[in-house]
Coordinates of C-alpha atoms in Angstrom, one line a residue:
M1 CA 0.0 0.0 0.0
T2 CA 1.4 3.4 -1.0
Q3 CA 1.2 6.5 1.2
S4 CA -1.5 7.9 -1.1
D5 CA -3.5 4.7 -0.8
K6 CA -3.2 4.8 2.9
D7 CA -4.3 8.5 3.1
M8 CA -7.4 7.6 1.0
N9 CA -8.2 4.6 3.2
I10 CA -8.0 6.5 6.5
Q11 CA -10.2 9.5 5.5
H12 CA -13.2 8.0 7.3
L13 CA -11.0 7.5 10.4
K14 CA -10.7 11.2 11.0
P15 CA -13.4 13.0 13.0
D16 CA -16.1 15.0 11.3
C17 CA -17.9 16.8 14.1
S18 CA -20.4 18.3 11.7
A19 CA -21.8 14.8 11.2
C20 CA -21.8 13.7 14.8
F21 CA -24.3 14.2 17.7
G22 CA -21.6 15.3 20.1
L23 CA -21.1 11.8 21.4
C24 CA -17.7 12.3 22.9
C25 CA -19.2 15.2 25.0
V26 CA -22.0 12.9 26.4
A27 CA -20.9 9.3 26.4
L28 CA -17.6 9.7 28.2
Y29 CA -16.8 10.2 31.9
F30 CA -15.2 13.6 32.5
S31 CA -12.9 14.7 35.3
K32 CA -12.0 18.4 35.7
Q33 CA -8.6 17.3 37.0
D34 CA -7.9 15.7 33.6
G35 CA -8.6 18.9 31.7
F36 CA -12.3 18.8 31.1
P37 CA -14.8 21.6 31.9
A38 CA -16.3 19.8 35.0
D39 CA -16.7 16.4 36.6
K40 CA -19.5 14.5 35.0
S41 CA -20.7 10.9 34.7
A42 CA -20.8 8.9 31.5
G43 CA -24.1 9.5 29.6
T44 CA -24.5 13.1 30.9
P45 CA -24.1 15.9 28.4
C46 CA -21.2 18.3 29.0
E47 CA -22.3 21.7 30.3
Q48 CA -20.7 23.3 27.2
L49 CA -22.5 21.2 24.6
N50 CA -25.1 23.4 22.8
R51 CA -28.3 22.4 21.0
Q52 CA -26.5 22.0 17.7
F53 CA -24.2 19.4 19.2
R54 CA -21.2 21.8 19.2
C55 CA -18.8 22.8 21.9
A56 CA -19.6 26.4 23.1
V57 CA -16.0 27.0 24.1
H58 CA -14.2 25.1 21.3
E59 CA -12.2 28.1 20.2
R60 CA -11.0 28.8 23.7
L61 CA -10.0 25.4 24.9
G62 CA -6.4 26.3 25.3
A63 CA -7.1 29.6 27.1
L64 CA -9.4 27.7 29.5
G65 CA -6.8 25.0 30.1
L66 CA -9.1 22.2 28.8
K67 CA -6.4 19.8 27.7
G68 CA -8.7 16.8 27.8
C69 CA -11.1 18.3 25.3
R70 CA -8.3 19.6 23.1
A71 CA -6.6 16.2 22.9
Y72 CA -9.5 13.8 22.4
E73 CA -9.8 11.9 19.1
C74 CA -12.6 9.5 18.2
F75 CA -11.0 8.2 14.9
G76 CA -14.3 9.0 13.1
A77 CA -16.4 6.8 15.4
G78 CA -18.8 9.6 16.2
Q79 CA -20.0 10.2 12.6
Q80 CA -20.2 6.4 11.9
V81 CA -22.5 5.8 14.9
S82 CA -24.5 9.0 14.3
Q83 CA -25.1 8.6 10.6
V84 CA -24.7 4.9 9.9
T85 CA -25.6 2.9 13.0
F86 CA -28.4 5.3 14.0
H87 CA -29.3 6.6 10.5
G88 CA -29.0 10.3 11.4
V89 CA -31.4 10.1 14.4
S90 CA -29.9 11.8 17.5
W91 CA -30.2 10.8 21.2
R92 CA -32.2 14.0 21.8
Q93 CA -34.7 12.9 19.2
Q94 CA -35.0 9.5 20.7
P95 CA -33.9 9.7 24.4
E96 CA -34.9 6.1 24.9
K97 CA -32.1 5.0 22.6
A98 CA -29.4 7.3 24.2
E99 CA -27.9 4.6 26.4
V100 CA -27.4 2.1 23.6
M101 CA -26.1 4.8 21.3
F102 CA -23.4 5.7 23.8
K103 CA -22.4 2.1 24.2
A104 CA -22.2 1.7 20.5
F105 CA -19.9 4.8 20.3
L106 CA -17.5 3.3 22.8
I107 CA -17.3 0.0 20.9
M108 CA -17.0 1.9 17.5
R109 CA -14.2 4.0 18.8
Q110 CA -12.1 1.0 19.7
L111 CA -12.9 -0.6 16.3
Y112 CA -11.9 2.5 14.4
E113 CA -8.7 2.9 16.4
S114 CA -7.7 -0.6 15.4
C115 CA -8.6 0.2 11.8
W116 CA -6.1 3.1 12.0
Y117 CA -3.3 0.8 13.2
L118 CA -4.1 -1.9 10.6
N119 CA -4.1 0.6 7.7
E120 CA -0.7 1.8 8.9
A121 CA 0.6 -1.8 9.2
L122 CA -0.5 -2.4 5.6
S123 CA 1.7 0.5 4.4
F124 CA 4.9 -1.2 5.6
H125 CA 6.8 -3.2 3.0
A126 CA 8.4 -5.2 5.8
A127 CA 5.0 -6.5 6.9
A128 CA 4.7 -8.6 3.7
P129 CA 5.0 -11.9 5.6
V130 CA 1.7 -11.1 7.4
L131 CA 0.0 -9.2 4.6
K132 CA -2.9 -11.6 4.2
E133 CA -3.6 -11.7 7.9
L134 CA -3.6 -7.9 8.0
Q135 CA -6.0 -7.6 5.0
E136 CA -8.3 -10.1 6.6
A137 CA -8.2 -8.3 10.0
L138 CA -9.0 -5.0 8.4
S139 CA -11.9 -6.5 6.4
Q140 CA -13.3 -8.0 9.6
S141 CA -12.9 -4.7 11.5
E142 CA -14.7 -2.7 8.8
A143 CA -17.4 -5.4 8.6
A144 CA -17.9 -5.2 12.4
A145 CA -18.1 -1.4 12.2
N146 CA -21.1 -1.7 9.9
L147 CA -23.0 -4.3 11.9
P148 CA -26.6 -3.7 12.9
L149 CA -26.9 -2.2 16.4
Q150 CA -27.7 -5.3 18.3
D151 CA -24.9 -7.3 16.6
L152 CA -22.5 -4.5 17.3
L153 CA -23.4 -4.4 21.0
R154 CA -22.7 -8.2 21.2
F155 CA -19.3 -7.9 19.5
D156 CA -16.5 -9.7 21.3
L157 CA -14.1 -6.9 21.9
D158 CA -11.8 -8.9 24.2
G159 CA -11.2 -11.6 21.6
Y160 CA -10.8 -9.0 18.9
H161 CA -8.2 -7.0 20.8
Q162 CA -6.2 -10.1 21.6
H163 CA -6.0 -11.0 17.9
I164 CA -5.2 -7.5 16.7
S165 CA -2.6 -6.9 19.4
G166 CA -0.7 -10.1 18.5
L167 CA -0.8 -9.2 14.8
L168 CA 0.5 -5.7 15.4
R169 CA 3.3 -7.0 17.6
K170 CA 4.4 -9.2 14.7
V171 CA 4.4 -6.2 12.3
S172 CA 6.3 -4.1 14.8
L173 CA 9.1 -6.6 15.1
L174 CA 9.3 -7.1 11.3
V175 CA 9.4 -3.3 10.7
R176 CA 11.8 -2.5 13.5
T177 CA 14.1 -5.3 12.5
E178 CA 14.3 -4.1 8.9
K179 CA 14.8 -0.5 9.9
S180 CA 17.6 -1.4 12.4
R181 CA 19.4 -3.3 9.6
T182 CA 19.1 -0.3 7.3
M183 CA 20.3 2.1 9.9
K184 CA 23.0 -0.3 11.1
I185 CA 22.0 -0.2 14.7
K186 CA 21.4 -3.0 17.2
L187 CA 17.8 -3.9 17.8
A188 CA 17.0 -4.0 21.5
P189 CA 15.8 -7.4 22.7
Q190 CA 12.1 -8.0 23.0
S191 CA 10.7 -7.4 26.5
N192 CA 7.9 -9.5 27.9
G193 CA 7.6 -7.4 31.0
A194 CA 5.4 -4.5 31.9
P195 CA 5.6 -1.3 29.8
K196 CA 8.4 1.0 30.9
D197 CA 7.9 4.0 33.1
Y198 CA 9.6 7.2 31.9
L199 CA 7.5 9.6 33.9
G200 CA 9.4 13.0 33.8
K201 CA 12.6 11.4 32.6
D202 CA 15.2 13.1 30.4
L203 CA 15.5 10.9 27.4
R204 CA 17.4 13.2 25.1
K205 CA 20.6 11.2 25.3
Q206 CA 19.1 7.8 24.9
N207 CA 19.1 6.0 21.6
L208 CA 15.4 5.2 21.1
R209 CA 15.5 4.4 17.4
C210 CA 13.7 1.2 16.6
A211 CA 12.9 0.8 20.3
C212 CA 9.6 -0.7 21.5
L213 CA 7.9 1.8 23.7
R214 CA 4.3 0.5 23.3
G215 CA 2.2 1.2 26.3
S216 CA 5.0 3.0 28.1
C217 CA 4.5 6.0 30.3
L218 CA 6.1 9.0 28.7
I219 CA 4.2 11.6 30.7
A220 CA 6.2 14.9 30.9
A221 CA 9.3 13.0 29.5
N222 CA 11.9 15.2 27.8
L223 CA 12.2 14.0 24.2
Q224 CA 13.2 17.3 22.8
G225 CA 15.2 16.8 19.5
A226 CA 15.0 13.0 19.9
D227 CA 15.1 10.7 16.9
L228 CA 12.2 8.3 17.2
T229 CA 12.6 6.7 13.8
G230 CA 11.3 3.1 13.8
T231 CA 10.1 3.5 17.4
D232 CA 6.9 1.7 18.3
L233 CA 4.7 4.1 20.2
L234 CA 1.4 2.2 20.2
G235 CA -0.6 3.1 23.3
A236 CA 2.3 5.1 24.8
D237 CA 1.0 7.8 27.2
M238 CA 2.6 11.0 25.9
R239 CA 0.7 13.6 27.9
D240 CA 2.9 16.7 28.3
A241 CA 5.9 14.9 26.7
D242 CA 8.3 17.5 25.2
I243 CA 8.7 16.5 21.6
R244 CA 9.8 19.9 20.3
G245 CA 12.2 19.4 17.4
A246 CA 11.8 15.6 17.7
N247 CA 11.7 13.4 14.6
L248 CA 8.6 11.2 14.7
S249 CA 8.1 11.1 11.0
E250 CA 8.8 7.3 10.8
S251 CA 7.6 6.3 14.3
L252 CA 5.2 3.3 14.4
F253 CA 1.5 3.4 15.4
L254 CA 1.5 7.1 16.5
T255 CA -2.0 8.7 16.6
Q256 CA -3.3 12.2 16.5
F257 CA -4.6 11.8 20.0
Q258 CA -1.0 11.2 21.3
V259 CA 0.3 14.1 19.3
N260 CA -2.4 16.4 20.7
T261 CA -1.5 15.6 24.3
A262 CA 2.2 16.2 23.8
R263 CA 4.1 19.5 23.6
G264 CA 5.6 20.1 20.2
D265 CA 6.5 22.9 17.9
G266 CA 7.0 23.8 14.2
N267 CA 10.2 21.8 14.1
T268 CA 8.5 18.5 15.3
K269 CA 8.4 16.1 12.4
L270 CA 5.3 14.0 12.1
P271 CA 4.1 11.2 9.8
P272 CA 2.2 12.6 6.7
S273 CA -1.2 11.3 8.0
L274 CA -0.9 13.4 11.2
S275 CA -1.2 17.2 11.7
H276 CA 0.5 19.7 13.9
P277 CA -2.1 20.7 16.5
K278 CA -3.1 24.4 16.4
H279 CA -2.3 24.9 20.1
W280 CA 1.4 24.1 19.4
A281 CA 1.6 27.5 17.8

């Protein structure tokens, strides 16, 4: 899959708030401590959600310190549930269906995030040995996203995640092994232990190229100017990580959500499918 093919395939995995019923502002639990407007329970509309399903303070999220709102990414699950699963009928129009709509959104969000990773995996030449498995997994994921409501609610997410996670680990090892050979560096041995904790650590002098940092805690870590070529960042917590001037253009399984939570600048290099957040300016 070429980069242009990948870009075309992931267009529906990018949020379109104009086609959504503000699901992220209702379905999720909010904590003011995590950078949301106020504490609220799942299923309760945010106090800033207006009648048009828009955020009343969207243009002032940074000034108000609402990092949680600014960072959130649904991978397009909102518009899929709103327009496809529920055929354009909102939770306000049919309050009796609100609860199941919110459950469907949480499932869809996980499916669409996996679709993002699978599309990226298909773009790697080194993933050729598992190409058929990846194609089948993506087809299954897209089919699941289009299931009728009751079938979607019964979908086995645990079994799904186990399969996808194992497949993406194979891809990660294949790609990092190839890149390490190309770059003539030694690939760090596979770790079967818990994800690493780099909370607040200065990592500027560490060689992190082709490293596996999936699931690691990188909160407030100093990665300024770091080269993260070939680094697996799937699920890494990058809140307030300093990536100013860092090279993440060839990092593996990086998402817009992670980028939004980090601190970067105009010199931060990102993959073509991701964007520099406006608040970095």
